[in-house]
Amino acid sequence: VLEKNATYAYNYIKDNFKGVEAALPQGTYMLFLDCTQWCREHGKTIDELQLAGVEVGVMWQDGRQFHGDYAIRMNLALPHSRIVEAFDRLEKYVF
């Protein structure tokens, strides 16, 4: 399940969220998103981006202490249907 979720999330980001970079997780269920380019292109702070996700029911975490100034951590240890739902919401309402 974790591998399926990670592959789905990585490909979805690559194909749909221009300016957001991710790498397939290795040995973990947390996906790190580098949103530096997206935030700069859209004039948003990482706090604004994180809040936008939370407001549509996508619970993700501040990744600044782990990865960089414009980073978000996503937990992929969920049923696959929830991953699909989360990325659908992100595409429709956030990115």
Coordinates of N, CA and C in Angstrom, one line a residue:
V1 N 0.8 -1.2 0.0 CA 0.0 0.0 0.0 C 0.9 1.3 0.0
L2 N 1.9 1.2 0.8 CA 2.8 2.4 0.9 C 3.5 2.7 -0.4
E3 N 4.0 1.7 -1.1 CA 4.6 1.9 -2.4 C 3.6 2.4 -3.4
K4 N 2.4 1.8 -3.4 CA 1.4 2.3 -4.4 C 1.1 3.8 -4.1
N5 N 0.9 4.1 -2.8 CA 0.6 5.5 -2.5 C 1.7 6.5 -2.8
A6 N 2.9 6.1 -2.6 CA 4.1 6.9 -2.9 C 4.2 7.1 -4.4
T7 N 4.1 6.1 -5.1 CA 4.2 6.2 -6.6 C 3.0 7.1 -7.1
Y8 N 1.8 6.9 -6.6 CA 0.7 7.7 -7.1 C 0.9 9.2 -6.8
A9 N 1.3 9.5 -5.5 CA 1.5 10.8 -5.1 C 2.6 11.5 -5.9
Y10 N 3.8 10.8 -6.1 CA 4.9 11.4 -6.8 C 4.5 11.7 -8.3
N11 N 3.8 10.7 -8.9 CA 3.4 11.0 -10.3 C 2.4 12.1 -10.4
Y12 N 1.5 12.1 -9.5 CA 0.4 13.1 -9.5 C 1.0 14.5 -9.4
I13 N 2.0 14.7 -8.5 CA 2.6 16.0 -8.3 C 3.4 16.3 -9.6
K14 N 4.2 15.4 -10.1 CA 5.0 15.7 -11.3 C 4.1 16.1 -12.5
D15 N 2.9 15.4 -12.6 CA 2.1 15.7 -13.7 C 1.1 16.9 -13.6
N16 N 0.8 17.3 -12.3 CA -0.2 18.3 -12.1 C 0.1 19.5 -11.4
F17 N 1.2 19.5 -10.6 CA 1.5 20.6 -9.7 C 2.8 21.3 -10.2
K18 N 2.7 22.1 -11.2 CA 3.9 22.8 -11.7 C 4.5 23.7 -10.7
G19 N 5.8 23.5 -10.5 CA 6.5 24.3 -9.5 C 6.6 23.6 -8.1
V20 N 6.1 22.4 -8.0 CA 6.2 21.6 -6.8 C 7.1 20.4 -7.1
E21 N 8.1 20.2 -6.3 CA 9.0 19.0 -6.5 C 8.9 18.0 -5.4
A22 N 9.0 16.8 -5.7 CA 8.9 15.7 -4.7 C 9.9 14.6 -5.1
A23 N 10.3 13.9 -4.2 CA 11.2 12.7 -4.4 C 10.5 11.5 -3.8
L24 N 10.6 10.4 -4.4 CA 10.0 9.2 -3.9 C 10.6 8.9 -2.5
P25 N 9.8 8.6 -1.5 CA 10.4 8.4 -0.2 C 11.2 7.0 -0.2
Q26 N 12.2 7.0 0.6 CA 13.0 5.8 0.8 C 13.0 5.4 2.3
G27 N 12.4 4.3 2.6 CA 12.4 3.8 3.9 C 11.5 4.5 4.9
T28 N 10.5 5.3 4.3 CA 9.6 6.0 5.2 C 8.2 6.2 4.4
Y29 N 7.2 6.6 5.1 CA 5.9 6.8 4.6 C 5.6 8.3 4.4
M30 N 6.6 9.1 4.7 CA 6.4 10.6 4.6 C 7.0 11.1 3.2
L31 N 6.2 11.9 2.5 CA 6.6 12.5 1.3 C 6.9 13.9 1.6
F32 N 8.1 14.4 1.1 CA 8.4 15.8 1.2 C 8.2 16.5 -0.1
L33 N 7.5 17.7 0.0 CA 7.2 18.5 -1.1 C 8.0 19.8 -1.0
D34 N 8.8 20.1 -2.1 CA 9.5 21.4 -2.1 C 8.6 22.3 -3.0
C35 N 8.0 23.3 -2.3 CA 7.1 24.2 -3.0 C 7.6 25.6 -3.2
T36 N 9.0 25.7 -3.2 CA 9.6 27.0 -3.4 C 9.2 27.7 -4.7
Q37 N 9.3 27.0 -5.8 CA 9.0 27.6 -7.1 C 7.5 28.0 -7.2
W38 N 6.7 27.1 -6.7 CA 5.2 27.3 -6.8 C 4.9 28.6 -6.0
C39 N 5.4 28.7 -4.7 CA 5.1 29.8 -3.9 C 5.5 31.1 -4.5
R40 N 6.7 31.1 -5.0 CA 7.3 32.3 -5.6 C 6.5 32.7 -6.9
E41 N 6.1 31.8 -7.7 CA 5.3 32.1 -8.9 C 3.9 32.6 -8.6
H42 N 3.3 32.2 -7.4 CA 2.0 32.5 -7.1 C 1.9 33.6 -6.0
G43 N 3.1 34.1 -5.5 CA 3.1 35.1 -4.5 C 2.5 34.7 -3.2
K44 N 2.8 33.4 -2.8 CA 2.2 32.9 -1.6 C 3.4 32.5 -0.6
T45 N 3.1 32.5 0.6 CA 4.0 32.0 1.6 C 3.7 30.6 1.8
I46 N 4.6 29.9 2.5 CA 4.4 28.4 2.8 C 3.3 28.3 3.8
D47 N 3.1 29.3 4.7 CA 2.0 29.2 5.6 C 0.7 29.3 4.9
E48 N 0.6 30.2 4.0 CA -0.7 30.4 3.2 C -1.0 29.1 2.4
L49 N 0.0 28.5 1.8 CA -0.2 27.2 1.1 C -0.7 26.1 2.0
Q50 N 0.0 26.0 3.2 CA -0.4 24.9 4.1 C -1.8 25.1 4.6
L51 N -2.2 26.4 4.9 CA -3.5 26.7 5.4 C -4.5 26.3 4.3
A52 N -4.2 26.6 3.1 CA -5.2 26.3 2.0 C -5.5 24.8 1.9
G53 N -4.5 24.0 2.1 CA -4.7 22.6 2.1 C -5.5 22.1 3.3
V54 N -5.2 22.6 4.5 CA -6.0 22.3 5.7 C -7.5 22.7 5.5
E55 N -7.7 23.9 4.9 CA -9.1 24.4 4.8 C -9.9 23.5 3.9
V56 N -9.3 22.6 3.0 CA -10.1 21.7 2.2 C -9.9 20.3 2.7
G57 N -9.5 20.1 3.9 CA -9.4 18.8 4.6 C -8.2 18.0 4.3
V58 N -7.1 18.6 3.8 CA -5.9 17.8 3.6 C -4.9 18.2 4.8
M59 N -4.7 17.2 5.6 CA -3.9 17.5 6.8 C -2.4 17.1 6.4
W60 N -1.6 18.1 6.3 CA -0.2 18.0 6.0 C 0.6 18.7 7.0
Q61 N 1.9 18.6 7.0 CA 2.7 19.1 8.1 C 3.7 20.1 7.5
D62 N 4.0 21.1 8.4 CA 5.1 22.0 8.0 C 6.4 21.2 7.9
G63 N 7.1 21.3 6.8 CA 8.3 20.6 6.6 C 9.6 21.4 6.8
R64 N 9.4 22.7 7.2 CA 10.6 23.5 7.3 C 11.7 23.0 8.1
Q65 N 11.4 22.4 9.3 CA 12.4 21.9 10.2 C 13.1 20.7 9.6
F66 N 12.6 20.1 8.6 CA 13.2 18.9 8.0 C 13.8 19.1 6.7
H67 N 13.4 20.0 5.9 CA 13.8 20.0 4.4 C 14.1 21.4 3.9
G68 N 13.4 22.4 4.2 CA 13.7 23.7 3.6 C 12.6 24.7 3.9
D69 N 12.9 25.9 3.5 CA 12.0 27.0 3.8 C 10.6 26.9 3.2
Y70 N 10.4 26.2 2.2 CA 9.1 26.0 1.5 C 8.7 24.5 1.4
A71 N 8.9 23.8 2.5 CA 8.6 22.4 2.4 C 7.4 22.0 3.2
I72 N 6.8 20.9 2.7 CA 5.6 20.3 3.3 C 5.8 18.8 3.4
R73 N 5.4 18.2 4.5 CA 5.5 16.8 4.7 C 4.1 16.2 4.6
M74 N 4.0 15.1 3.8 CA 2.7 14.4 3.7 C 2.8 13.0 4.1
N75 N 1.9 12.5 5.0 CA 1.8 11.2 5.4 C 1.1 10.3 4.4
L76 N 1.8 9.3 3.9 CA 1.2 8.4 2.9 C 0.7 7.1 3.5
A77 N 0.7 7.0 4.8 CA 0.3 5.7 5.4 C -1.3 5.8 5.6
L78 N -2.0 5.8 4.5 CA -3.4 5.8 4.5 C -4.0 4.9 3.5
P79 N -5.3 4.5 3.6 CA -5.8 3.8 2.5 C -5.7 4.5 1.2
H80 N -5.4 3.8 0.1 CA -5.2 4.5 -1.2 C -6.3 5.4 -1.6
S81 N -7.5 5.1 -1.3 CA -8.7 5.9 -1.7 C -8.6 7.3 -1.0
R82 N -8.0 7.4 0.2 CA -7.8 8.7 0.9 C -6.7 9.5 0.2
I83 N -5.7 8.9 -0.3 CA -4.6 9.5 -1.0 C -5.2 10.2 -2.3
V84 N -6.0 9.4 -3.0 CA -6.6 9.8 -4.3 C -7.5 11.0 -4.0
E85 N -8.3 11.0 -2.9 CA -9.2 12.0 -2.5 C -8.4 13.3 -2.2
A86 N -7.3 13.1 -1.4 CA -6.5 14.3 -1.0 C -5.9 15.0 -2.2
F87 N -5.4 14.2 -3.1 CA -4.8 14.9 -4.3 C -5.8 15.5 -5.2
D88 N -7.0 14.9 -5.3 CA -8.1 15.5 -6.0 C -8.5 16.9 -5.4
R89 N -8.6 17.0 -4.1 CA -8.9 18.2 -3.5 C -7.7 19.3 -3.7
L90 N -6.5 18.8 -3.5 CA -5.4 19.7 -3.8 C -5.4 20.3 -5.1
E91 N -5.7 19.5 -6.1 CA -5.7 20.0 -7.5 C -6.8 20.9 -7.7
K92 N -8.0 20.6 -7.2 CA -9.2 21.5 -7.5 C -9.1 22.8 -6.7
Y93 N -8.6 22.8 -5.5 CA -8.8 23.9 -4.6 C -7.5 24.6 -4.1
V94 N -6.4 24.0 -4.3 CA -5.2 24.6 -3.7 C -4.2 24.9 -4.8
F95 N -3.8 23.9 -5.6 CA -2.8 24.2 -6.7 C -3.5 24.5 -8.0

